[in-house]
């Protein structure tokens, strides 16, 4: 049941007591070691080394260990009510072992010397058993010298040090701003945060410590017509999740922006329904990042191209590797897609991936041609022929990740970004250069096939462009695309001034499913003669 702020604050005393009881249970569980007070805790290092030694002694040819403490917090409101709050923490160890070319994995929340040694031996035993189903022995790509060091997300304010009551006050103030706009009927808002402190060690001598932060504020405003015959929504897609601290919330002034978002939701009620047809599309970065995510980033994951990831919306049209690498034209020569895990504030930013590899910065698409996949140490050897052909070493790009110590790591996308063009064009420049088009801002609903080839995308707000000017708002807009045709139709892209980061904070993949967080930098683009449908028509 939703509660108001007064009842919420009154309940914090009871919540604090419950939290203290939970903390006592956790402390009792980990009585043999100090809790992860700092990322470089010597007790954690000792446990990691014990697990590494136990796996090696049990017969592992290779093993890696991840000890992590993850804390997540979320607060949700609606109008002037608090809908709910969660504050969760997990702490444990996962061990992956390679024996005879097969993987084994085991994990436990019992962080005692005996338990971590036992779980390492369990991972080795599982690897031996998995050899019965092995088709091709796993070979790990080298990554150079053992990696050591520490890395922390560049935050200013730790969100977990900000009182929950302050977070509630900010959300309710934003809701109040939205509800002052005539026609705005409902508003939902929230903010969620993650802090992941993890230690990695392997049998090759690597030892790294990282602390990662993510902040995700959001708002959805619903406007309803006077006769209740229509409703329209506006989401806060201008403000994307980022690898920053609480300053990401305060810097983006939700109470101030809420009024504009509410006004746009109300304006959509009287907007002109789009006429079906072909238009030149002007796609703002707040919209385009999702199209990049689905039509470029996912199909260039190597496990999808090899058929290893198939059941969960897997496989890819960018396959087989020997027929597409260096040959598939993805878009015009101005199209350059770069992968990295180092953009400041991006969700995928890190010092090392979950295999201890310092990630590469590399092109997936260069001058419009597909030239590389996203890889891990296990996957890179599948492309040894391509790397040798181009005089490059067989090396992982550092694209391994697991959402928790309790789950095995596997290939997950890094930041995948569309680089700016040579001309320093802005969003306004592109509108001025368009005679008949539709400008789309914000990401919305979408659908796409398993191979990431046929798709349909909507947005948040749409504007009709005539003679180089915005002449009014449209609604019920969605465009249909085939991936290579859509990107081939791109004839304009923005310059450095118009670059921004979009993001997916919950990108699902795998079975059992895991969630990854990734950013996509991009600039505005124009795509010629794209098919647009009206989503409001029933016949």
Coordinates of C-alpha atoms in Angstrom, one line a residue:
X1 CA 0.0 0.0 0.0
X2 CA 1.4 3.4 -0.9
X3 CA 2.3 5.7 2.1
X4 CA 2.8 9.4 2.5
X5 CA 6.0 11.0 3.5
X6 CA 5.0 11.4 7.2
X7 CA 4.2 7.7 7.6
X8 CA 7.3 6.8 5.7
X9 CA 9.6 8.8 8.0
X10 CA 7.8 7.5 11.0
X11 CA 8.6 4.0 9.9
X12 CA 12.3 4.6 9.4
X13 CA 13.0 3.8 13.1
X14 CA 11.5 0.4 12.7
X15 CA 13.3 -0.1 9.4
X16 CA 16.6 0.8 11.0
X17 CA 16.0 -1.8 13.7
X18 CA 15.2 -4.4 11.0
X19 CA 18.4 -3.4 9.1
X20 CA 20.4 -3.8 12.3
X21 CA 19.1 -7.3 12.8
X22 CA 19.9 -8.2 9.2
X23 CA 23.4 -6.8 9.6
X24 CA 23.9 -8.9 12.7
X25 CA 22.9 -12.1 10.8
X26 CA 25.3 -11.2 8.0
X27 CA 28.1 -10.5 10.5
X28 CA 27.4 -13.8 12.1
X29 CA 27.5 -15.6 8.8
X30 CA 31.0 -14.1 8.0
X31 CA 32.3 -14.3 11.6
X32 CA 35.6 -15.7 10.4
X33 CA 36.5 -12.6 8.4
X34 CA 36.2 -8.8 8.5
X35 CA 33.3 -7.4 6.4
X36 CA 34.4 -5.6 3.2
X37 CA 35.0 -2.3 4.9
X38 CA 37.4 -1.1 2.2
X39 CA 38.0 -2.4 -1.3
X40 CA 41.6 -3.4 -0.5
X41 CA 40.7 -5.3 2.7
X42 CA 43.6 -7.7 3.5
X43 CA 41.2 -10.3 4.8
X44 CA 39.5 -10.4 1.5
X45 CA 42.8 -10.8 -0.3
X46 CA 43.7 -13.7 1.9
X47 CA 40.4 -15.5 1.1
X48 CA 40.8 -14.9 -2.6
X49 CA 44.3 -16.4 -2.5
X50 CA 43.1 -19.4 -0.5
X51 CA 40.5 -20.1 -3.2
X52 CA 43.0 -19.7 -6.0
X53 CA 45.4 -22.1 -4.3
X54 CA 42.7 -24.6 -3.5
X55 CA 41.6 -24.7 -7.2
X56 CA 45.1 -25.1 -8.4
X57 CA 45.8 -27.9 -5.9
X58 CA 42.6 -29.7 -7.0
X59 CA 43.9 -29.8 -10.6
X60 CA 42.6 -26.7 -12.3
X61 CA 44.6 -25.6 -15.3
X62 CA 43.2 -22.1 -14.7
X63 CA 40.9 -20.6 -12.1
X64 CA 39.6 -17.2 -11.3
X65 CA 37.9 -15.9 -8.2
X66 CA 35.5 -13.0 -7.6
X67 CA 34.6 -11.8 -4.1
X68 CA 32.0 -9.0 -4.2
X69 CA 29.8 -7.0 -2.0
X70 CA 26.8 -5.5 -3.9
X71 CA 24.4 -3.0 -2.4
X72 CA 21.4 -1.8 -4.3
X73 CA 18.8 0.8 -3.2
X74 CA 15.6 2.0 -4.9
X75 CA 12.9 4.5 -3.9
X76 CA 9.6 4.8 -5.8
X77 CA 6.8 7.4 -5.6
X78 CA 3.5 8.3 -7.2
X79 CA 2.0 11.8 -7.0
X80 CA 2.5 12.6 -3.2
X81 CA 2.8 9.1 -2.0
X82 CA 5.7 6.8 -1.4
X83 CA 5.0 3.6 -3.2
X84 CA 8.0 1.6 -1.9
X85 CA 11.6 1.3 -1.1
X86 CA 14.2 -1.5 -1.2
X87 CA 17.7 -1.7 0.2
X88 CA 19.5 -4.9 -0.5
X89 CA 23.0 -6.2 0.0
X90 CA 24.8 -9.4 -1.0
X91 CA 28.3 -10.6 -0.2
X92 CA 30.0 -13.8 -1.5
X93 CA 32.5 -15.5 -3.6
X94 CA 32.3 -17.2 -7.1
X95 CA 35.0 -19.5 -8.4
X96 CA 35.4 -20.5 -12.0
X97 CA 37.8 -23.4 -12.9
X98 CA 39.1 -24.8 -16.2
X99 CA 40.0 -28.5 -16.4
X100 CA 40.7 -30.4 -19.6
X101 CA 39.1 -27.7 -21.7
X102 CA 35.8 -27.5 -19.7
X103 CA 34.5 -24.9 -17.3
X104 CA 33.2 -25.5 -13.8
X105 CA 31.7 -22.8 -11.5
X106 CA 30.6 -22.7 -7.9
X107 CA 29.7 -20.0 -5.4
X108 CA 28.9 -19.4 -1.7
X109 CA 28.0 -16.7 0.7
X110 CA 30.0 -18.3 3.5
X111 CA 33.3 -16.4 3.5
X112 CA 35.4 -18.6 5.8
X113 CA 38.8 -20.1 4.8
X114 CA 37.3 -23.6 4.8
X115 CA 34.3 -22.6 2.8
X116 CA 36.1 -20.8 0.0
X117 CA 38.5 -23.7 -0.4
X118 CA 35.6 -26.1 -0.6
X119 CA 33.8 -24.1 -3.2
X120 CA 37.0 -23.9 -5.3
X121 CA 37.3 -27.7 -5.2
X122 CA 33.6 -27.9 -6.1
X123 CA 34.2 -25.8 -9.2
X124 CA 37.1 -28.1 -10.2
X125 CA 34.9 -31.2 -9.7
X126 CA 32.1 -29.7 -11.8
X127 CA 34.6 -28.9 -14.6
X128 CA 35.7 -32.5 -14.7
X129 CA 32.1 -33.6 -15.0
X130 CA 31.4 -31.1 -17.7
X131 CA 34.1 -32.7 -20.0
X132 CA 31.6 -35.4 -20.9
X133 CA 29.6 -32.8 -22.9
X134 CA 32.5 -31.0 -24.4
X135 CA 32.6 -30.5 -28.2
X136 CA 35.7 -28.3 -28.4
X137 CA 38.2 -27.7 -25.6
X138 CA 38.2 -24.1 -24.3
X139 CA 41.4 -22.2 -25.0
X140 CA 41.9 -18.9 -23.3
X141 CA 43.5 -16.0 -25.2
X142 CA 46.5 -14.5 -23.5
X143 CA 46.3 -10.9 -22.1
X144 CA 49.9 -10.0 -21.4
X145 CA 51.3 -9.5 -17.9
X146 CA 49.3 -10.2 -14.8
X147 CA 47.1 -7.3 -13.9
X148 CA 47.2 -5.5 -10.5
X149 CA 45.7 -2.3 -9.2
X150 CA 42.5 -0.5 -8.0
X151 CA 39.8 1.4 -9.9
X152 CA 36.8 3.4 -8.7
X153 CA 34.0 5.1 -10.5
X154 CA 34.6 8.8 -10.6
X155 CA 31.8 9.9 -8.3
X156 CA 31.4 13.1 -6.1
X157 CA 28.6 12.0 -3.7
X158 CA 28.1 8.4 -2.5
X159 CA 24.4 7.9 -3.0
X160 CA 24.3 5.5 0.0
X161 CA 25.4 8.4 2.3
X162 CA 22.4 10.5 1.3
X163 CA 19.4 10.1 3.7
X164 CA 16.4 8.3 2.2
X165 CA 14.2 11.1 3.4
X166 CA 16.1 13.6 1.3
X167 CA 15.6 11.4 -1.8
X168 CA 11.9 11.1 -1.1
X169 CA 11.6 14.9 -0.7
X170 CA 13.3 15.5 -4.1
X171 CA 11.0 13.0 -5.8
X172 CA 7.8 14.4 -4.3
X173 CA 8.9 17.9 -5.1
X174 CA 9.4 16.8 -8.8
X175 CA 6.0 15.1 -8.7
X176 CA 4.4 18.3 -7.4
X177 CA 5.9 20.3 -10.2
X178 CA 4.5 17.9 -12.8
X179 CA 1.1 17.9 -11.3
X180 CA 0.8 21.7 -11.4
X181 CA 0.5 21.4 -15.2
X182 CA -3.2 21.3 -16.3
X183 CA -4.0 17.9 -17.9
X184 CA -1.2 16.0 -16.1
X185 CA -3.1 13.3 -14.2
X186 CA -0.5 10.8 -12.9
X187 CA 3.2 10.9 -12.2
X188 CA 5.5 8.1 -11.1
X189 CA 9.1 8.8 -10.2
X190 CA 12.0 6.9 -8.6
X191 CA 15.7 6.6 -8.3
X192 CA 17.9 3.5 -7.9
X193 CA 21.5 3.1 -7.1
X194 CA 24.2 0.4 -7.1
X195 CA 27.6 0.1 -5.4
X196 CA 29.6 -3.0 -6.4
X197 CA 32.9 -3.6 -4.6
X198 CA 34.7 -6.6 -6.1
X199 CA 38.0 -8.3 -5.8
X200 CA 39.4 -10.4 -8.7
X201 CA 42.2 -12.9 -8.5
X202 CA 43.4 -15.7 -10.8
X203 CA 46.0 -18.5 -11.1
X204 CA 48.0 -16.4 -13.5
X205 CA 48.9 -13.8 -10.8
X206 CA 46.3 -11.1 -11.5
X207 CA 44.8 -9.3 -8.5
X208 CA 42.5 -6.3 -9.0
X209 CA 40.1 -4.3 -6.8
X210 CA 37.2 -2.2 -8.1
X211 CA 34.3 -0.1 -6.8
X212 CA 31.6 0.6 -9.3
X213 CA 28.7 3.0 -8.9
X214 CA 25.5 3.5 -10.9
X215 CA 22.7 6.0 -10.5
X216 CA 19.3 5.8 -12.3
X217 CA 16.7 8.5 -11.6
X218 CA 13.5 8.4 -13.6
X219 CA 10.0 9.9 -14.0
X220 CA 6.9 9.1 -16.1
X221 CA 4.1 11.6 -16.5
X222 CA 0.7 10.6 -17.8
X223 CA -1.7 13.2 -19.3
X224 CA -5.4 12.4 -19.8
X225 CA -7.8 14.3 -22.1
X226 CA -10.8 16.0 -20.6
X227 CA -13.2 13.4 -22.0
X228 CA -10.9 10.5 -20.9
X229 CA -10.7 9.3 -24.5
X230 CA -7.0 9.6 -24.8
X231 CA -3.9 9.5 -22.6
X232 CA -0.3 10.2 -23.5
X233 CA 2.9 9.7 -21.5
X234 CA 6.3 11.4 -21.3
X235 CA 9.3 9.7 -19.7
X236 CA 12.4 11.4 -18.5
X237 CA 14.6 10.0 -21.2
X238 CA 16.6 13.2 -21.4
X239 CA 18.3 12.0 -18.2
X240 CA 19.9 8.7 -18.7
X241 CA 21.4 6.3 -16.1
X242 CA 25.1 6.9 -15.5
X243 CA 28.1 5.6 -13.7
X244 CA 28.0 8.6 -11.4
X245 CA 27.1 9.3 -7.8
X246 CA 24.1 11.2 -6.3
X247 CA 25.3 14.3 -8.1
X248 CA 23.7 12.8 -11.2
X249 CA 20.3 13.3 -9.6
X250 CA 20.8 16.8 -8.3
X251 CA 22.6 18.0 -11.4
X252 CA 19.6 17.2 -13.6
X253 CA 17.1 19.2 -11.6
X254 CA 14.1 16.8 -11.7
X255 CA 11.7 19.4 -10.1
X256 CA 12.7 21.9 -12.8
X257 CA 12.5 19.5 -15.7
X258 CA 9.2 17.9 -14.5
X259 CA 7.2 20.9 -15.6
X260 CA 8.5 20.7 -19.2
X261 CA 8.0 17.0 -19.4
X262 CA 4.4 17.4 -18.1
X263 CA 3.7 20.1 -20.7
X264 CA 5.0 17.8 -23.4
X265 CA 2.8 15.0 -22.2
X266 CA -0.2 17.3 -22.3
X267 CA 0.7 18.6 -25.8
X268 CA 0.8 15.1 -27.2
X269 CA -3.0 14.9 -26.5
X270 CA -3.7 17.5 -29.1
X271 CA -0.8 16.6 -31.5
X272 CA -1.6 15.6 -35.1
X273 CA -1.7 11.9 -35.7
X274 CA 1.1 11.0 -38.1
X275 CA 0.2 10.1 -41.7
X276 CA 1.6 6.8 -42.8
X277 CA 4.4 7.1 -45.4
X278 CA 8.1 7.6 -45.9
X279 CA 9.9 10.4 -44.2
X280 CA 13.4 11.6 -43.6
X281 CA 13.9 10.9 -39.9
X282 CA 15.9 13.1 -37.6
X283 CA 16.9 11.0 -34.6
X284 CA 18.1 12.8 -31.4
X285 CA 20.7 11.0 -29.2
X286 CA 18.1 10.5 -26.5
X287 CA 16.3 8.3 -29.0
X288 CA 19.1 6.9 -31.2
X289 CA 21.1 5.2 -28.4
X290 CA 18.4 2.4 -28.2
X291 CA 18.4 1.8 -31.9
X292 CA 22.2 1.4 -31.7
X293 CA 21.9 -0.9 -28.7
X294 CA 19.5 -3.2 -30.5
X295 CA 20.6 -3.1 -34.2
X296 CA 24.4 -2.7 -33.7
X297 CA 25.5 -3.7 -30.3
X298 CA 23.6 -6.9 -29.8
X299 CA 24.2 -8.5 -33.3
X300 CA 27.9 -7.9 -33.0
X301 CA 28.3 -10.1 -29.8
X302 CA 30.4 -13.0 -30.9
X303 CA 28.5 -15.7 -28.9
X304 CA 25.3 -14.7 -30.8
X305 CA 27.0 -14.9 -34.1
X306 CA 28.4 -18.4 -33.3
X307 CA 25.0 -19.6 -32.2
X308 CA 26.0 -20.1 -28.5
X309 CA 23.4 -17.5 -27.4
X310 CA 20.2 -18.5 -29.1
X311 CA 17.3 -19.2 -26.7
X312 CA 17.1 -15.8 -25.1
X313 CA 16.4 -13.5 -28.1
X314 CA 19.8 -14.6 -29.4
X315 CA 21.6 -15.3 -32.7
X316 CA 22.6 -12.6 -35.2
X317 CA 22.4 -11.7 -38.9
X318 CA 26.1 -10.6 -38.6
X319 CA 27.2 -14.2 -39.3
X320 CA 29.1 -16.4 -40.0
X321 CA 32.3 -14.5 -39.1
X322 CA 34.2 -15.7 -42.1
X323 CA 31.7 -14.2 -44.5
X324 CA 31.0 -10.9 -42.8
X325 CA 34.3 -9.7 -41.1
X326 CA 35.8 -7.0 -43.4
X327 CA 33.0 -7.6 -45.9
X328 CA 29.6 -6.6 -44.6
X329 CA 28.8 -3.0 -45.3
X330 CA 26.8 -1.8 -42.3
X331 CA 26.3 1.8 -43.3
X332 CA 27.9 4.7 -45.2
X333 CA 31.6 5.6 -45.0
X334 CA 30.8 8.2 -42.3
X335 CA 29.6 5.5 -39.9
X336 CA 32.1 4.5 -37.3
X337 CA 31.1 2.4 -34.2
X338 CA 33.5 2.2 -31.4
X339 CA 33.5 -0.1 -28.4
X340 CA 35.1 0.8 -25.0
X341 CA 34.7 0.6 -21.3
X342 CA 36.4 3.8 -20.4
X343 CA 34.1 6.8 -21.2
X344 CA 33.8 8.8 -17.9
X345 CA 30.3 8.4 -16.4
X346 CA 29.4 5.5 -18.7
X347 CA 27.7 2.5 -17.2
X348 CA 30.2 -0.1 -18.6
X349 CA 33.3 1.9 -17.4
X350 CA 35.7 -0.2 -15.4
X351 CA 39.4 -0.8 -15.0
X352 CA 39.2 -4.5 -15.8
X353 CA 36.5 -6.9 -16.9
X354 CA 35.5 -10.0 -14.9
X355 CA 38.3 -12.0 -16.4
X356 CA 40.9 -9.5 -15.2
X357 CA 41.4 -8.1 -18.7
X358 CA 42.0 -4.3 -19.2
X359 CA 39.4 -3.6 -21.9
X360 CA 40.3 -2.4 -25.4
X361 CA 39.1 0.6 -27.3
X362 CA 38.3 -0.8 -30.7
X363 CA 36.2 -0.3 -33.8
X364 CA 33.3 -2.6 -34.5
X365 CA 32.4 -0.7 -37.6
X366 CA 35.0 1.3 -39.4
X367 CA 34.1 3.6 -42.4
X368 CA 30.8 1.8 -42.7
X369 CA 32.3 -1.8 -42.8
X370 CA 31.9 -4.4 -40.0
X371 CA 35.5 -5.2 -38.7
X372 CA 35.2 -6.8 -35.3
X373 CA 33.1 -8.6 -32.7
X374 CA 32.8 -8.2 -28.9
X375 CA 34.9 -10.9 -27.3
X376 CA 36.1 -12.6 -24.1
X377 CA 39.3 -14.7 -23.5
X378 CA 37.3 -17.8 -24.4
X379 CA 35.9 -16.4 -27.6
X380 CA 38.8 -14.5 -29.1
X381 CA 40.6 -17.7 -30.3
X382 CA 37.6 -18.4 -32.6
X383 CA 38.7 -15.4 -34.6
X384 CA 42.5 -16.1 -34.7
X385 CA 42.4 -16.3 -38.5
X386 CA 41.0 -12.8 -38.7
X387 CA 43.5 -11.3 -36.2
X388 CA 46.4 -13.0 -37.9
X389 CA 45.3 -11.8 -41.3
X390 CA 45.3 -8.2 -40.0
X391 CA 48.6 -8.5 -38.1
X392 CA 46.9 -8.3 -34.7
X393 CA 47.4 -10.5 -31.6
X394 CA 44.7 -12.9 -30.5
X395 CA 43.4 -11.1 -27.5
X396 CA 40.2 -10.6 -25.6
X397 CA 38.6 -7.2 -25.9
X398 CA 37.7 -7.3 -22.2
X399 CA 34.0 -7.9 -22.6
X400 CA 33.3 -10.4 -19.8
X401 CA 30.9 -9.5 -17.0
X402 CA 28.7 -11.1 -14.4
X403 CA 26.0 -9.2 -12.4
X404 CA 26.8 -11.0 -9.2
X405 CA 29.5 -13.1 -7.4
X406 CA 26.9 -15.9 -7.4
X407 CA 26.7 -16.2 -11.2
X408 CA 29.3 -17.1 -13.8
X409 CA 30.7 -14.4 -16.0
X410 CA 30.2 -14.5 -19.8
X411 CA 30.3 -12.1 -22.8
X412 CA 28.4 -8.9 -22.3
X413 CA 28.6 -5.8 -24.4
X414 CA 30.8 -2.8 -23.5
X415 CA 29.8 0.8 -24.3
X416 CA 29.0 0.7 -28.1
X417 CA 29.0 4.2 -29.5
X418 CA 28.4 6.0 -32.8
X419 CA 31.3 8.4 -33.3
X420 CA 30.8 12.1 -34.3
X421 CA 31.2 13.1 -37.9
X422 CA 33.9 15.4 -39.3
X423 CA 31.5 18.3 -39.8
X424 CA 30.4 19.9 -36.5
X425 CA 26.7 19.7 -37.2
X426 CA 24.1 20.2 -34.5
X427 CA 20.6 19.0 -34.0
X428 CA 19.3 22.4 -35.2
X429 CA 21.6 22.3 -38.3
X430 CA 20.1 19.0 -39.3
X431 CA 16.5 20.3 -38.9
X432 CA 17.3 23.3 -40.9
X433 CA 18.6 21.1 -43.7
X434 CA 15.5 18.9 -43.9
X435 CA 12.5 19.7 -46.2
X436 CA 10.1 17.0 -45.1
X437 CA 10.8 14.9 -42.1
X438 CA 10.0 13.8 -38.5
X439 CA 12.2 14.6 -35.6
X440 CA 12.2 12.0 -32.8
X441 CA 13.4 12.6 -29.2
X442 CA 13.5 10.0 -26.4
X443 CA 13.4 6.3 -26.6
X444 CA 10.1 4.4 -26.4
X445 CA 8.6 1.0 -27.1
X446 CA 10.3 -1.2 -29.7
X447 CA 10.3 -4.7 -31.2
X448 CA 13.1 -6.5 -33.0
X449 CA 13.6 -10.0 -34.3
X450 CA 16.0 -12.6 -32.9
X451 CA 18.7 -11.8 -35.5
X452 CA 18.4 -8.1 -35.0
X453 CA 17.5 -7.6 -38.6
X454 CA 13.9 -6.4 -38.7
X455 CA 12.7 -3.9 -36.2
X456 CA 10.2 -1.2 -35.2
X457 CA 11.0 1.8 -32.9
X458 CA 8.9 4.5 -31.2
X459 CA 10.0 7.4 -29.1
X460 CA 8.8 10.0 -26.6
X461 CA 8.0 13.2 -28.5
X462 CA 7.8 13.7 -32.3
X463 CA 7.8 16.9 -34.4
X464 CA 6.9 17.5 -38.0
X465 CA 9.6 19.2 -40.0
X466 CA 8.7 21.2 -43.1
X467 CA 11.0 23.5 -45.0
X468 CA 13.8 23.3 -42.4
X469 CA 11.5 24.2 -39.5
X470 CA 9.5 22.4 -36.8
X471 CA 5.9 23.1 -37.6
X472 CA 4.1 21.1 -34.9
X473 CA 3.9 18.1 -32.8
X474 CA 3.0 14.6 -34.0
X475 CA 1.8 11.5 -32.2
X476 CA 1.4 7.7 -32.8
X477 CA 4.8 7.6 -34.6
X478 CA 6.9 4.5 -35.1
X479 CA 9.3 3.6 -37.9
X480 CA 10.1 0.3 -39.4
X481 CA 13.6 -0.8 -40.5
X482 CA 15.9 -3.5 -41.8
X483 CA 19.2 -2.9 -40.1
X484 CA 21.6 -2.6 -43.0
X485 CA 19.1 -0.6 -45.1
X486 CA 18.4 1.8 -42.2
X487 CA 22.0 2.6 -41.6
X488 CA 22.8 2.8 -45.3
X489 CA 20.1 5.6 -45.4
X490 CA 22.1 7.8 -42.9
X491 CA 23.2 10.8 -44.8
X492 CA 23.9 13.3 -42.0
X493 CA 25.4 12.9 -38.5
X494 CA 26.2 15.4 -35.8
X495 CA 29.6 16.6 -34.7
X496 CA 31.4 16.5 -31.3
X497 CA 29.3 19.2 -29.7
X498 CA 26.1 17.1 -30.1
X499 CA 27.6 13.9 -28.6
X500 CA 25.9 12.4 -25.5
X501 CA 25.5 9.2 -23.6
X502 CA 22.3 7.1 -23.6
X503 CA 22.1 4.0 -21.5
X504 CA 20.5 0.7 -20.7
X505 CA 20.6 0.0 -17.0
X506 CA 19.0 -3.5 -17.3
X507 CA 20.1 -5.3 -20.4
X508 CA 19.1 -8.9 -20.1
X509 CA 20.9 -11.9 -21.6
X510 CA 21.7 -15.5 -20.9
X511 CA 19.9 -18.4 -19.2
X512 CA 19.5 -18.0 -16.2
X513 CA 19.2 -14.4 -17.2
X514 CA 21.7 -11.8 -16.0
X515 CA 21.4 -8.0 -16.2
X516 CA 24.2 -5.8 -17.6
X517 CA 24.4 -2.0 -17.6
X518 CA 25.9 -0.3 -20.7
X519 CA 26.0 3.2 -22.2
X520 CA 25.8 4.1 -25.9
X521 CA 27.3 7.4 -27.0
X522 CA 26.0 9.0 -30.1
X523 CA 25.2 12.1 -32.1
X524 CA 22.0 13.1 -33.9
X525 CA 21.5 11.5 -37.3
X526 CA 19.3 11.9 -40.4
X527 CA 18.0 8.8 -42.3
X528 CA 16.4 9.3 -45.7
X529 CA 13.1 7.8 -46.8
X530 CA 12.2 5.6 -43.8
X531 CA 8.8 3.9 -43.5
X532 CA 6.7 5.4 -40.8
X533 CA 3.5 3.8 -39.4
X534 CA 0.7 5.1 -37.2
X535 CA 0.5 3.1 -34.0
X536 CA -2.8 4.7 -32.9
X537 CA -4.8 3.2 -35.8
X538 CA -6.8 0.1 -35.1
X539 CA -7.7 -0.9 -38.7

